[in-house]
């Protein structure tokens, strides 16, 4: 079984006006859908970022994969490395000052590795989680992911939605209630760093009152100074499951943990093994939020999980705006990682578009269920793929830019970290 063809299709999925530390989400989020076809007709699927630097990297590699066995992951790595690095400017990964963006090769390799593993599993009539060592859980828990949000009618480019605005505690609690009623989530994460920290802290306190049995997290995306992060931490003592990336840099996180004793989580200052090593020395973050999209794939993330277990760190998963292929890759990986200590993040409830047959993947009791269906267990809806590719072409977006989008509503907006 050899690879005969590789297809990379950029798509744009509708995204609501969700606020974050950089600004506001544009009306569309970009993804790349990968199909790796073999000479016996099997097709493996992958999904990753659709921003131009990553898309360019995928396109530069794809035609070099013909003739490889889908079991030859070392051969895949050699071909990715042979084209050299592609620029990462313009890819917004919410990287804090003082940290490093992960190498573009890791993003490209990881994207193709998922499709290769999907092919391997399909050829053996096994689920991907079996290739990763077997499922230690069939139901993978996810967390309700709350955002401060403008009303969708703020700009006609946004798809109308039923969520409504959320710019205060009342709106955030209503949003959480809708998330939990629809999907049964057992924990809650609030994306902060967008509004005044005292308002955001009050929203977290309101969530605690409304959902006293739900573990709570807050993520300011390193948009608070160390002094602000310490001040808010004192207000939220006893309310948090963990405190995610409140202040920039490993040194700042280390001092924050020393002063407050709160468990700190990160997807911003531990994004590769070099940073992992520094984090162990500094004790900046006690929980790593992994992401196979930029750690270099599923097996690399399993290695990260082993490292977390070795050094006594907690482990969960970071999310970006994605469709069902990525959600299932996350879920198969999470199913096979014994030391997944916290429910994973996902933006999936915010996305209405989908490229897989049968539509949206169910989230029931806050969990995605993995089965023994071959591979990732999903198939492409080619009509949906074509429609979302046309939407990409019409959108005119090639790189995510939350700053410029916010300037449409606040002309003096600039990206400043930490802002507060």
C-alpha positions as semicolon CSV with decimal commas, in nm:
position;residue;x (nm);y (nm);z (nm)
1;X;0,000;0,000;0,000
2;X;0,156;0,323;-0,123
3;X;0,040;0,682;-0,130
4;X;-0,093;0,776;-0,472
5;X;-0,233;1,127;-0,418
6;X;-0,260;1,396;-0,154
7;X;-0,523;1,670;-0,153
8;X;-0,518;1,980;0,068
9;X;-0,834;2,192;0,064
10;X;-0,855;2,521;0,255
11;X;-1,197;2,598;0,399
12;X;-1,359;2,882;0,592
13;X;-1,607;2,801;0,868
14;X;-1,843;3,059;1,013
15;X;-1,729;3,199;1,347
16;X;-1,918;3,425;1,591
17;X;-1,780;3,759;1,721
18;X;-1,603;3,610;2,023
19;X;-1,375;3,841;2,220
20;X;-1,024;3,757;2,334
21;X;-0,699;3,924;2,438
22;X;-0,613;4,020;2,079
23;X;-0,950;4,154;1,969
24;X;-1,247;3,970;1,822
25;X;-1,288;3,666;1,599
26;X;-1,345;3,738;1,234
27;X;-1,664;3,608;1,067
28;X;-1,470;3,307;0,938
29;X;-1,205;3,075;1,083
30;X;-0,968;2,903;0,841
31;X;-0,890;2,531;0,833
32;X;-0,708;2,296;0,597
33;X;-0,862;1,958;0,518
34;X;-0,614;1,687;0,417
35;X;-0,687;1,372;0,217
36;X;-0,414;1,112;0,169
37;X;-0,518;0,846;-0,086
38;X;-0,342;0,515;-0,141
39;X;-0,311;0,299;-0,450
40;X;-0,575;0,060;-0,312
41;X;-0,833;0,338;-0,277
42;X;-0,821;0,405;0,098
43;X;-0,828;0,770;0,208
44;X;-0,691;0,903;0,536
45;X;-0,813;1,236;0,673
46;X;-0,645;1,519;0,861
47;X;-0,729;1,876;0,960
48;X;-0,517;2,170;1,071
49;X;-0,481;2,548;1,049
50;X;-0,578;2,715;0,723
51;X;-0,373;3,034;0,761
52;X;-0,139;3,103;0,469
53;X;0,197;3,004;0,625
54;X;0,070;2,663;0,735
55;X;-0,129;2,612;0,414
56;X;0,180;2,697;0,209
57;X;0,381;2,444;0,408
58;X;0,123;2,173;0,345
59;X;0,115;2,248;-0,027
60;X;0,495;2,241;-0,052
61;X;0,507;1,895;0,106
62;X;0,204;1,715;-0,035
63;X;0,343;1,618;-0,376
64;X;0,657;1,473;-0,215
65;X;0,457;1,206;-0,035
66;X;0,366;0,994;-0,338
67;X;0,513;0,644;-0,313
68;X;0,551;0,646;0,065
69;X;0,389;0,381;0,279
70;X;0,143;0,537;0,525
71;X;0,328;0,339;0,792
72;X;0,652;0,524;0,713
73;X;0,628;0,814;0,957
74;X;1,005;0,858;0,951
75;X;0,985;0,898;0,574
76;X;0,708;1,155;0,621
77;X;0,927;1,349;0,864
78;X;1,221;1,346;0,624
79;X;1,008;1,485;0,344
80;X;0,864;1,757;0,564
81;X;1,213;1,858;0,675
82;X;1,346;1,845;0,319
83;X;1,136;2,142;0,206
84;X;1,270;2,361;0,488
85;X;1,077;2,580;0,728
86;X;0,792;2,796;0,610
87;X;0,729;3,135;0,774
88;X;0,490;3,144;1,069
89;X;0,417;3,517;1,064
90;X;0,044;3,579;1,060
91;X;-0,050;3,255;1,235
92;X;-0,207;3,362;1,560
93;X;-0,144;3,099;1,825
94;X;-0,185;3,335;2,121
95;X;0,185;3,312;2,202
96;X;0,284;3,528;2,495
97;X;0,579;3,767;2,495
98;X;0,887;3,573;2,601
99;X;0,765;3,242;2,466
100;X;0,838;3,075;2,134
101;X;0,598;2,980;1,859
102;X;0,630;2,611;1,773
103;X;0,822;2,527;1,456
104;X;0,621;2,528;1,137
105;X;0,756;2,182;1,054
106;X;0,579;2,043;1,360
107;X;0,247;2,182;1,239
108;X;0,293;2,040;0,890
109;X;0,420;1,701;1,007
110;X;0,145;1,671;1,267
111;X;-0,124;1,747;1,011
112;X;-0,008;1,474;0,775
113;X;0,067;1,231;1,059
114;X;-0,301;1,227;1,160
115;X;-0,398;1,135;0,802
116;X;-0,126;0,867;0,792
117;X;-0,250;0,717;1,120
118;X;-0,607;0,728;0,992
119;X;-0,489;0,532;0,687
120;X;-0,293;0,283;0,896
121;X;-0,594;0,215;1,115
122;X;-0,834;0,189;0,821
123;X;-0,607;-0,062;0,646
124;X;-0,602;-0,278;0,961
125;X;-0,976;-0,231;1,029
126;X;-0,890;-0,076;1,364
127;X;-0,975;0,254;1,534
128;X;-0,693;0,507;1,570
129;X;-0,701;0,472;1,948
130;X;-0,596;0,108;1,907
131;X;-0,280;0,219;1,724
132;X;-0,208;0,457;2,011
133;X;-0,213;0,179;2,269
134;X;-0,583;0,123;2,325
135;X;-0,863;0,322;2,483
136;X;-0,844;0,370;2,859
137;X;-1,171;0,563;2,834
138;X;-1,445;0,555;2,569
139;X;-1,606;0,881;2,674
140;X;-1,370;1,179;2,648
141;X;-1,473;1,474;2,868
142;X;-1,474;1,829;2,735
143;X;-1,537;2,161;2,910
144;X;-1,791;2,433;2,832
145;X;-1,584;2,708;2,665
146;X;-1,735;3,050;2,739
147;X;-1,647;3,377;2,566
148;X;-1,736;3,739;2,605
149;X;-1,923;3,806;2,284
150;X;-2,073;4,080;2,070
151;X;-2,420;4,032;1,924
152;X;-2,399;3,871;1,581
153;X;-2,577;4,170;1,422
154;X;-2,280;4,396;1,504
155;X;-2,166;4,333;1,147
156;X;-2,359;4,174;0,855
157;X;-2,059;3,952;0,776
158;X;-2,135;3,737;1,082
159;X;-2,381;3,451;1,055
160;X;-2,685;3,519;1,277
161;X;-2,676;3,309;1,594
162;X;-2,900;3,234;1,888
163;X;-2,638;3,295;2,157
164;X;-2,684;3,669;2,187
165;X;-2,429;3,908;2,339
166;X;-2,235;3,830;2,657
167;X;-2,058;4,133;2,800
168;X;-2,143;4,102;3,169
169;X;-2,203;3,842;3,439
170;X;-2,568;3,793;3,346
171;X;-2,477;3,722;2,982
172;X;-2,196;3,483;3,075
173;X;-2,411;3,284;3,316
174;X;-2,685;3,258;3,051
175;X;-2,428;3,139;2,798
176;X;-2,301;2,875;3,041
177;X;-2,653;2,755;3,111
178;X;-2,721;2,712;2,739
179;X;-2,392;2,522;2,693
180;X;-2,466;2,289;2,982
181;X;-2,829;2,234;2,884
182;X;-2,732;2,148;2,527
183;X;-2,420;1,942;2,585
184;X;-2,412;1,839;2,950
185;X;-2,066;1,980;3,024
186;X;-1,937;1,908;3,373
187;X;-1,676;2,187;3,389
188;X;-1,654;2,546;3,265
189;X;-1,379;2,760;3,115
190;X;-1,406;3,138;3,073
191;X;-1,194;3,307;2,808
192;X;-1,082;3,629;2,975
193;X;-0,828;3,901;2,899
194;X;-1,084;4,085;2,688
195;X;-1,257;4,319;2,935
196;X;-1,168;4,482;3,266
197;X;-1,018;4,214;3,495
198;X;-1,249;4,304;3,784
199;X;-1,552;4,252;3,560
200;X;-1,412;3,921;3,440
201;X;-1,348;3,813;3,800
202;X;-1,706;3,903;3,890
203;X;-1,827;3,689;3,600
204;X;-1,626;3,396;3,736
205;X;-1,777;3,453;4,082
206;X;-2,124;3,459;3,924
207;X;-2,052;3,127;3,754
208;X;-1,944;2,983;4,088
209;X;-2,273;3,090;4,243
210;X;-2,478;2,955;3,952
211;X;-2,285;2,628;3,908
212;X;-2,127;2,549;4,247
213;X;-2,048;2,188;4,153
214;X;-1,878;2,265;3,820
215;X;-1,497;2,305;3,826
216;X;-1,409;2,651;3,688
217;X;-1,113;2,781;3,488
218;X;-1,026;3,129;3,363
219;X;-0,789;3,205;3,075
220;X;-0,676;3,569;3,026
221;X;-0,429;3,466;2,750
222;X;-0,137;3,638;2,931
223;X;-0,315;3,973;2,907
224;X;-0,275;4,060;3,277
225;X;0,036;4,200;3,439
226;X;0,183;4,000;3,724
227;X;0,039;4,250;3,976
228;X;-0,307;4,220;3,822
229;X;-0,286;3,841;3,807
230;X;-0,192;3,827;4,177
231;X;-0,471;4,067;4,272
232;X;-0,736;3,870;4,082
233;X;-0,598;3,541;4,215
234;X;-0,665;3,658;4,570
235;X;-1,022;3,737;4,475
236;X;-1,071;3,397;4,312
237;X;-0,904;3,183;4,579
238;X;-1,112;2,869;4,628
239;X;-1,307;2,918;4,305
240;X;-1,064;2,783;4,044
241;X;-0,980;2,436;3,921
242;X;-0,680;2,603;3,759
243;X;-0,559;2,946;3,651
244;X;-0,463;2,943;3,282
245;X;-0,194;3,172;3,134
246;X;-0,294;3,481;3,332
247;X;0,042;3,660;3,293
248;X;0,323;3,654;3,032
249;X;0,630;3,436;3,036
250;X;0,754;3,142;3,240
251;X;0,924;3,372;3,490
252;X;0,599;3,560;3,553
253;X;0,404;3,234;3,586
254;X;0,664;3,099;3,828
255;X;0,639;3,404;4,053
256;X;0,259;3,396;4,037
257;X;0,253;3,034;4,150
258;X;0,504;3,105;4,427
259;X;0,294;3,392;4,562
260;X;-0,055;3,243;4,525
261;X;-0,003;2,867;4,537
262;X;-0,268;2,828;4,265
263;X;-0,222;2,555;4,003
264;X;-0,132;2,725;3,675
265;X;-0,204;2,582;3,330
266;X;-0,054;2,683;2,995
267;X;-0,067;2,638;2,622
268;X;0,139;2,954;2,569
269;X;0,469;2,915;2,752
270;X;0,518;2,539;2,716
271;X;0,485;2,470;2,344
272;X;0,793;2,251;2,285
273;X;1,036;2,034;2,480
274;X;1,287;2,316;2,527
275;X;1,022;2,517;2,707
276;X;0,911;2,204;2,892
277;X;1,262;2,170;3,035
278;X;1,271;2,536;3,143
279;X;0,928;2,500;3,300
280;X;1,045;2,211;3,515
281;X;1,334;2,425;3,641
282;X;1,114;2,731;3,709
283;X;0,792;2,555;3,818
284;X;0,594;2,806;3,615
285;X;0,304;2,584;3,506
286;X;0,178;2,272;3,680
287;X;-0,063;2,173;3,402
288;X;0,024;2,150;3,033
289;X;-0,252;2,201;2,776
290;X;-0,133;1,994;2,485
291;X;-0,230;2,046;2,122
292;X;-0,136;1,787;1,861
293;X;-0,161;2,053;1,588
294;X;0,156;2,224;1,705
295;X;0,328;1,963;1,921
296;X;0,391;1,752;1,611
297;X;0,102;1,509;1,596
298;X;-0,060;1,237;1,804
299;X;0,247;1,031;1,892
300;X;0,447;1,340;1,988
301;X;0,164;1,438;2,221
302;X;0,175;1,092;2,375
303;X;0,544;1,155;2,445
304;X;0,448;1,485;2,607
305;X;0,194;1,297;2,821
306;X;0,469;1,059;2,936
307;X;0,689;1,355;3,026
308;X;0,406;1,514;3,225
309;X;0,353;1,188;3,410
310;X;0,727;1,157;3,480
311;X;0,750;1,507;3,628
312;X;0,414;1,507;3,804
313;X;0,243;1,765;3,583
314;X;-0,128;1,769;3,503
315;X;-0,238;1,730;3,142
316;X;-0,529;1,847;2,931
317;X;-0,586;1,970;2,574
318;X;-0,598;2,317;2,418
319;X;-0,843;2,391;2,138
320;X;-0,882;2,618;1,839
321;X;-1,178;2,672;1,605
322;X;-1,212;2,337;1,431
323;X;-1,445;2,088;1,267
324;X;-1,506;1,719;1,329
325;X;-1,184;1,569;1,193
326;X;-0,975;1,754;1,451
327;X;-1,231;1,685;1,723
328;X;-1,210;1,311;1,656
329;X;-0,830;1,318;1,637
330;X;-0,829;1,489;1,979
331;X;-1,078;1,238;2,112
332;X;-0,889;0,927;1,994
333;X;-0,570;1,069;2,142
334;X;-0,739;1,160;2,471
335;X;-0,898;0,814;2,485
336;X;-0,551;0,655;2,475
337;X;-0,373;0,886;2,725
338;X;-0,404;0,739;3,076
339;X;-0,294;1,056;3,258
340;X;-0,543;1,298;3,103
341;X;-0,620;1,473;3,431
342;X;-0,862;1,746;3,321
343;X;-1,148;1,778;3,072
344;X;-1,031;1,903;2,731
345;X;-1,107;2,238;2,569
346;X;-1,308;2,263;2,249
347;X;-1,456;2,547;2,042
348;X;-1,677;2,293;1,865
349;X;-2,013;2,416;2,006
350;X;-1,941;2,758;1,852
351;X;-1,901;2,613;1,501
352;X;-2,209;2,535;1,291
353;X;-2,033;2,425;0,971
354;X;-1,910;2,070;0,924
355;X;-1,728;1,865;0,657
356;X;-1,807;1,514;0,774
357;X;-2,097;1,294;0,673
358;X;-2,386;1,298;0,912
359;X;-2,319;1,648;1,037
360;X;-2,199;1,752;1,381
361;X;-2,043;1,501;1,620
362;X;-2,262;1,456;1,928
363;X;-2,139;1,582;2,265
364;X;-2,344;1,404;2,531
365;X;-2,298;1,446;2,906
366;X;-2,003;1,668;2,818
367;X;-1,825;1,384;2,636
368;X;-1,735;1,267;2,286
369;X;-1,757;0,888;2,251
370;X;-1,496;0,695;2,056
371;X;-1,601;0,367;1,896
372;X;-1,422;0,082;1,719
373;X;-1,507;0,214;1,371
374;X;-1,197;0,204;1,149
375;X;-0,961;0,501;1,157
376;X;-1,093;0,822;1,305
377;X;-1,445;0,695;1,243
378;X;-1,551;0,983;1,016
379;X;-1,593;1,028;0,640
380;X;-1,585;1,343;0,427
381;X;-1,902;1,501;0,297
382;X;-1,766;1,613;-0,038
383;X;-2,052;1,854;-0,107
384;X;-1,995;2,024;0,229
385;X;-1,621;2,037;0,163
386;X;-1,678;2,205;-0,173
387;X;-1,920;2,457;-0,023
388;X;-1,680;2,550;0,258
389;X;-1,394;2,582;0,009
390;X;-1,606;2,825;-0,191
391;X;-1,675;3,010;0,132
392;X;-1,296;3,031;0,184
393;X;-1,248;3,179;-0,162
394;X;-1,525;3,435;-0,104
395;X;-1,412;3,531;0,245
396;X;-1,098;3,709;0,128
397;X;-0,924;3,599;0,451
398;X;-0,585;3,429;0,432
399;X;-0,454;3,488;0,785
400;X;-0,636;3,522;1,114
401;X;-0,635;3,886;1,229
402;X;-0,842;3,955;1,540
403;X;-0,675;4,295;1,584
404;X;-0,788;4,438;1,249
405;X;-1,134;4,293;1,301
406;X;-1,165;4,471;1,636
407;X;-1,057;4,799;1,475
408;X;-1,378;4,788;1,270
409;X;-1,562;4,846;1,597
410;X;-1,295;5,029;1,800
411;X;-1,076;5,230;1,566
412;X;-0,799;5,290;1,822
413;X;-0,758;4,921;1,914
414;X;-0,403;4,789;1,929
415;X;-0,258;4,457;2,037
416;X;-0,091;4,513;2,373
417;X;0,016;4,236;2,611
418;X;-0,029;4,261;2,897
419;X;-0,311;4,510;2,852
420;X;-0,422;4,523;3,216
